[in-house]
Amino acid sequence: MYPRFSETFVLHEMLAREADGEQLEVFSLRLPVDGHFHAELSRLRAPVTYLPVGRSAGEVWEAVRGALADGLMGPHHPGVQALLGEEAGVATQALALAREVRRRGITSLHAHFASVSTSVARLASLLTGVPFTFTAHAKDIFHEEVADDDLARKLADAAAVVTISDHNHHHLRDRFPEAATRLHRVHNGIDLESFGYSDPAGRPAGVVAVGRLVEKKGFDTLLDAVALLRAEGVQAPLTLVGAGPLAPALAEQRQRLGLVGVQLLGPMPQHEVRRLVAGAAVFAAPCRVGSDGNRDGLPTVLLEAMALGTPCVATPVTGIPEAVQDEVTGLLVEPDDAVALAAALRRLLEQPLLRRSLAVRARQRVEEGFDVRRQAAEVARLTVPAPVGGAR
């Protein structure tokens, strides 16, 4: 889905690649339904095409007839067998994408997430001969519904595979050793010019957390931790930004714990989130592995908080320790441990010099390892098979 409110890393990667002179086009499998959009969208020059969603056999065969009429494939084309093994919607969109690839002279395909988007890109690649690559994130490789045989096919057929953390890279390499030579770790990056550093030492006490209200974010543990702090007489104002299926449960938990001052603000545009995070004394990211295996790869908003000078308390889940190094660039506690989380929050709320020392090193870590310009250039190097020179 493009644009999607919670996936700013995709937009920032494309903006950085356009700034380097690449000519991009965006193909979206779904119409946007978020209802909230970031101002940075207006900076992207790439045209956006929404591929038709075909659900019935009739729509699939209509797409096949169009592909045959365009000379895209014959009845014995190797891509036909692959099409027959896919759902109707995937097959229809892959055929539509393949036709546009031929018409527009597109020379490489890159998909974000190793799920349906990569399924469509892979089929379009088989039909056209144009190489495809993809970026694997988290849910698309860790969720219990991920099928090993499907992921193995995608890894085998891709020209290169990017994943966003060393944790992911090791996981995929160990699980699919035959794909090891095509796997590359490239961290997500952020636009550092948009996230200016400020000293957190003098900020008023306050905790902010940002993310979808889903199990893997661990926000229920955060509410428990704030309640523990209140019981100890520590004022810890909490602002939680985000929307999701757990919103009613978190609101009920807030009421049950008597956390009157805790704000559940819902989704907000990026400039407002940036303002809130930049004014907080602490950023909390109490991530966990969900009961279905779902987990964060390395939350972009965590990197943004580090860039802004807001000291972070997080958990050592997946790629997070690659950015938040305990007692160096932030504090780490175990998932689902409200007592430890409360203690870490209290340290940062009560020790302004600790906030400053962690924040300075966190900003340095982000500058060294998570600059979107360098990250996007590395992704481009891996995913564009020929010199850019105006190719798409």
XYZ file of C-alpha atoms in Angstrom:
392
model
C 0.000 0.000 0.000
C 1.304 3.429 -0.922
C 1.302 5.836 0.690
C 1.092 4.279 4.130
C 1.225 6.465 7.206
C 3.420 4.138 9.254
C 6.023 3.345 6.568
C 7.999 6.569 6.297
C 11.206 4.587 5.694
C 9.959 3.637 2.206
C 9.240 7.259 1.316
C 12.567 8.521 2.666
C 14.487 5.853 0.768
C 12.802 6.881 -2.495
C 13.383 10.589 -1.849
C 17.068 9.916 -1.265
C 17.334 7.841 -4.428
C 15.635 10.547 -6.471
C 18.055 13.077 -4.989
C 20.869 10.889 -6.368
C 19.385 11.168 -9.854
C 17.426 7.945 -10.182
C 14.174 7.885 -12.100
C 11.605 5.927 -10.097
C 8.041 4.773 -10.542
C 5.791 3.516 -7.750
C 3.367 0.628 -8.188
C 0.955 0.083 -5.328
C -1.092 -3.061 -4.809
C -3.697 -1.352 -2.635
C -5.364 2.031 -2.407
C -4.391 4.018 0.699
C -6.867 3.792 3.563
C -4.932 5.404 6.433
C -6.627 8.795 6.169
C -3.444 10.552 7.362
C -0.498 11.543 5.180
C 2.913 13.113 5.701
C 3.854 16.438 4.108
C 7.023 14.877 2.629
C 4.865 12.996 0.105
C 4.667 16.151 -1.995
C 8.429 16.036 -2.553
C 8.377 12.685 -4.375
C 8.406 13.136 -8.151
C 7.779 9.478 -9.017
C 4.378 8.769 -10.579
C 2.173 6.322 -8.684
C 0.175 3.584 -10.431
C -2.425 1.509 -8.596
C -2.496 -1.989 -10.026
C -5.916 -3.562 -10.610
C -7.073 -5.956 -7.913
C -8.442 -9.082 -9.575
C -10.128 -11.648 -7.384
C -11.978 -13.933 -9.805
C -10.801 -16.445 -12.384
C -12.448 -14.324 -15.052
C -10.337 -11.317 -14.142
C -7.200 -13.437 -14.198
C -7.944 -14.773 -17.656
C -8.742 -11.295 -18.905
C -5.316 -10.221 -17.688
C -3.765 -13.264 -19.403
C -5.497 -12.384 -22.689
C -4.082 -8.865 -22.424
C -0.597 -10.217 -21.817
C -0.884 -12.550 -24.806
C -2.114 -9.693 -26.990
C 0.897 -7.618 -25.956
C 3.231 -10.473 -26.844
C 4.338 -10.652 -23.236
C 4.187 -14.413 -23.134
C 3.190 -17.471 -25.073
C 1.403 -20.555 -23.756
C 4.728 -22.254 -22.996
C 6.341 -19.279 -21.283
C 8.054 -20.354 -17.999
C 6.138 -17.680 -16.120
C 2.803 -19.340 -16.894
C 3.437 -22.228 -14.506
C 4.379 -19.786 -11.761
C 1.166 -17.840 -12.382
C -0.923 -20.980 -11.967
C 0.514 -21.496 -8.492
C -0.544 -18.063 -7.201
C -3.791 -16.595 -5.918
C -5.972 -14.808 -8.449
C -5.230 -11.357 -7.057
C -1.463 -11.854 -7.138
C -1.540 -13.273 -10.666
C -3.687 -10.414 -11.984
C -1.486 -7.733 -10.487
C 1.715 -9.437 -11.645
C 0.386 -9.533 -15.207
C -0.611 -5.878 -15.037
C 2.808 -4.938 -13.641
C 4.613 -6.980 -16.299
C 2.726 -5.166 -19.073
C 3.649 -1.779 -17.583
C 7.291 -2.835 -17.200
C 7.430 -3.579 -20.937
C 5.508 -0.465 -21.967
C 7.559 1.935 -19.849
C 10.981 0.400 -20.325
C 11.516 -0.259 -16.634
C 14.814 -2.046 -16.047
C 14.640 -3.216 -12.437
C 11.978 -3.997 -9.831
C 12.324 -3.610 -6.076
C 9.687 -4.634 -3.517
C 9.459 -3.753 0.156
C 8.446 -6.695 2.364
C 8.874 -10.353 1.433
C 5.122 -10.901 1.280
C 2.579 -10.158 -1.460
C 4.577 -7.266 -2.925
C 7.528 -9.577 -3.560
C 5.192 -12.257 -4.929
C 3.969 -9.764 -7.548
C 7.475 -8.493 -8.326
C 8.815 -12.036 -8.710
C 6.097 -13.066 -11.160
C 6.503 -9.864 -13.180
C 10.232 -10.572 -13.298
C 9.661 -14.124 -14.568
C 7.333 -12.786 -17.252
C 9.581 -9.956 -18.451
C 13.124 -11.024 -17.680
C 13.640 -7.788 -15.729
C 15.500 -8.612 -12.478
C 13.807 -8.107 -9.129
C 15.096 -7.505 -5.625
C 13.363 -7.013 -2.302
C 13.837 -5.736 1.226
C 12.844 -8.082 4.053
C 11.780 -6.344 7.257
C 10.242 -8.287 10.175
C 6.669 -9.567 10.043
C 7.328 -10.769 6.493
C 9.991 -13.217 7.700
C 9.182 -13.932 11.366
C 5.392 -14.265 11.483
C 4.030 -17.755 12.057
C 2.120 -17.543 8.752
C 5.295 -17.129 6.681
C 5.695 -20.239 4.484
C 9.280 -21.442 4.182
C 8.836 -22.813 0.666
C 7.389 -19.518 -0.599
C 10.157 -17.464 0.991
C 12.784 -19.876 -0.338
C 11.498 -19.377 -3.915
C 11.717 -15.614 -3.563
C 15.230 -15.771 -2.124
C 16.325 -18.113 -4.900
C 14.933 -16.032 -7.764
C 15.897 -12.547 -6.529
C 18.988 -10.855 -7.938
C 19.697 -9.586 -4.406
C 17.936 -9.458 -1.069
C 18.259 -6.594 1.393
C 17.325 -6.924 5.046
C 17.387 -4.223 7.677
C 19.414 -5.680 10.555
C 22.244 -8.040 11.341
C 19.730 -10.043 13.376
C 17.574 -10.565 10.280
C 20.597 -11.314 8.129
C 21.807 -14.049 10.481
C 18.291 -15.484 10.747
C 17.812 -15.711 6.979
C 21.334 -16.979 6.339
C 20.915 -19.762 8.909
C 17.414 -20.663 7.734
C 18.190 -20.493 3.993
C 21.966 -21.063 3.640
C 21.675 -21.533 -0.118
C 20.714 -17.844 -0.419
C 23.577 -16.515 1.723
C 25.494 -14.919 -1.150
C 22.472 -12.837 -2.196
C 21.705 -11.522 1.303
C 22.821 -8.020 2.284
C 22.221 -6.067 5.475
C 21.364 -2.411 4.968
C 19.875 -0.625 7.949
C 16.900 1.669 7.423
C 18.038 5.265 7.368
C 16.551 8.613 8.319
C 16.925 12.095 6.878
C 19.241 13.585 9.488
C 18.672 17.123 8.213
C 15.017 16.826 9.268
C 15.881 15.639 12.784
C 18.046 18.240 14.445
C 19.680 17.435 17.777
C 18.844 19.318 20.964
C 20.174 18.857 24.502
C 17.703 16.809 26.604
C 19.199 17.757 29.980
C 16.877 20.699 30.566
C 13.681 19.196 29.212
C 10.708 18.813 31.551
C 9.995 15.303 32.818
C 7.902 13.427 30.314
C 7.846 10.138 28.428
C 6.699 9.696 24.848
C 6.043 6.505 22.868
C 5.026 6.196 19.219
C 3.794 3.230 17.205
C 0.883 1.123 16.092
C -1.206 -0.082 18.996
C -0.476 -3.775 18.477
C 0.897 -6.556 20.664
C 4.519 -6.397 19.505
C 4.928 -2.771 20.662
C 4.539 -3.706 24.350
C 2.601 -0.579 25.290
C 0.615 -2.450 27.943
C 3.914 -3.031 29.774
C 4.648 0.674 29.469
C 1.352 1.582 31.148
C 2.133 -0.866 33.957
C 5.565 0.740 34.370
C 4.077 4.236 34.593
C 1.649 2.982 37.235
C 4.584 1.623 39.257
C 6.327 4.989 39.024
C 3.211 6.786 40.200
C 3.023 4.424 43.180
C 6.614 5.406 44.037
C 5.705 9.085 43.898
C 7.494 9.696 40.581
C 5.596 11.897 38.171
C 6.009 10.401 34.701
C 3.657 12.092 32.234
C 3.196 9.759 29.263
C 2.095 10.637 25.742
C 1.336 7.678 23.493
C 0.903 8.371 19.767
C -0.600 5.813 17.419
C -3.649 3.872 16.343
C -4.409 0.198 16.119
C -6.598 -2.680 17.251
C -5.440 -2.494 20.885
C -6.611 1.103 21.359
C -9.748 0.110 23.364
C -7.777 -2.300 25.563
C -5.104 0.295 26.322
C -7.748 2.912 27.129
C -9.410 0.461 29.522
C -6.037 -0.351 31.122
C -5.328 3.355 31.592
C -8.654 3.807 33.355
C -8.203 0.689 35.492
C -4.761 1.849 36.640
C -6.005 5.365 37.331
C -3.512 6.947 34.923
C -5.504 10.112 34.381
C -2.560 12.084 33.002
C -1.639 9.527 30.336
C -2.543 10.810 26.863
C -3.562 8.436 24.072
C -3.437 10.793 21.097
C -4.065 8.541 18.107
C -2.122 8.971 14.830
C -0.376 12.263 14.114
C 1.546 13.690 11.119
C 5.296 13.362 11.245
C 6.037 17.009 12.022
C 3.800 16.797 15.110
C 5.387 13.538 16.220
C 8.801 15.112 15.764
C 7.804 18.047 17.967
C 6.526 15.769 20.735
C 9.567 13.499 20.688
C 11.981 16.449 20.605
C 10.344 17.896 23.730
C 10.297 14.705 25.805
C 12.824 13.698 28.428
C 12.566 10.011 27.491
C 11.435 7.916 24.516
C 10.102 4.431 25.340
C 10.072 1.474 22.939
C 9.189 -1.600 25.062
C 8.995 -3.960 22.068
C 8.365 -7.697 22.385
C 7.984 -10.756 20.179
C 4.250 -11.232 19.652
C 2.432 -14.482 20.332
C 2.222 -15.014 16.546
C 5.956 -14.433 16.055
C 5.449 -10.874 14.831
C 8.086 -8.383 15.958
C 9.713 -5.104 14.998
C 12.815 -5.157 12.837
C 14.295 -1.859 14.010
C 11.662 0.858 14.548
C 12.393 3.948 12.466
C 10.888 6.188 15.147
C 13.521 4.901 17.577
C 16.257 6.130 15.248
C 14.434 9.437 14.902
C 14.290 9.862 18.679
C 18.016 9.149 18.927
C 18.712 11.753 16.245
C 16.588 14.347 18.056
C 18.510 13.904 21.302
C 15.757 12.102 23.184
C 17.308 9.304 25.280
C 15.680 5.935 24.690
C 14.631 2.985 26.801
C 14.066 -0.071 24.624
C 14.306 -3.865 24.619
C 16.899 -6.166 22.979
C 14.428 -7.437 20.358
C 15.689 -8.270 16.837
C 17.793 -5.378 15.489
C 17.240 -2.839 18.281
C 20.609 -3.478 20.031
C 22.335 -2.565 16.764
C 21.262 1.025 17.469
C 20.515 1.165 21.197
C 23.594 -0.105 23.023
C 22.873 -0.506 26.723
C 24.414 2.234 28.882
C 26.107 3.691 25.777
C 23.463 5.039 23.377
C 20.406 4.240 25.516
C 19.081 1.800 28.082
C 17.871 -1.736 27.399
C 15.511 -3.810 29.570
C 13.982 -7.212 28.986
C 10.581 -7.349 27.257
C 7.458 -7.593 29.454
C 9.380 -6.507 32.573
C 7.433 -3.536 33.921
C 9.616 -3.275 37.031
C 12.844 -2.991 35.019
C 11.202 -0.608 32.562
C 10.006 1.616 35.409
C 13.498 1.666 36.931
C 15.103 2.650 33.621
C 12.534 5.387 33.012
C 13.107 6.704 36.528
C 16.868 6.896 36.014
C 16.458 9.015 32.922
C 13.699 11.195 34.367
C 15.763 11.972 37.459
C 19.275 12.203 35.978
C 19.611 14.980 33.378
C 23.343 14.416 32.932
C 22.728 10.747 32.104
C 20.146 11.860 29.547
C 22.714 14.144 27.944
C 25.564 11.609 27.829
C 23.397 8.903 26.274
C 21.822 11.340 23.810
C 25.158 12.663 22.541
C 26.414 9.165 21.803
C 23.054 8.138 20.320
C 23.164 11.015 17.831
C 26.695 10.005 16.857
C 25.579 6.392 16.361
C 22.731 7.433 14.063
C 24.983 9.737 12.048
C 27.528 6.960 11.571
C 25.185 4.092 10.777
C 21.720 5.261 9.795
C 22.001 8.194 7.364
C 19.340 7.634 4.683
C 21.543 9.064 1.945
C 24.215 6.436 2.478
C 21.680 3.673 3.066
C 19.721 4.502 -0.101
C 22.905 4.594 -2.173
C 23.797 1.128 -0.890
C 20.325 -0.224 -1.696
C 20.573 1.290 -5.176
C 23.950 -0.352 -5.714
C 22.444 -3.733 -4.862
C 19.141 -3.379 -6.670
C 19.966 -1.604 -9.951
C 21.763 -4.062 -12.242
C 23.127 -1.458 -14.634
C 24.398 2.140 -14.389
C 21.456 4.355 -13.443
C 21.675 6.858 -16.306
C 17.942 7.548 -16.301
C 16.930 3.897 -16.025
C 13.943 3.063 -13.858
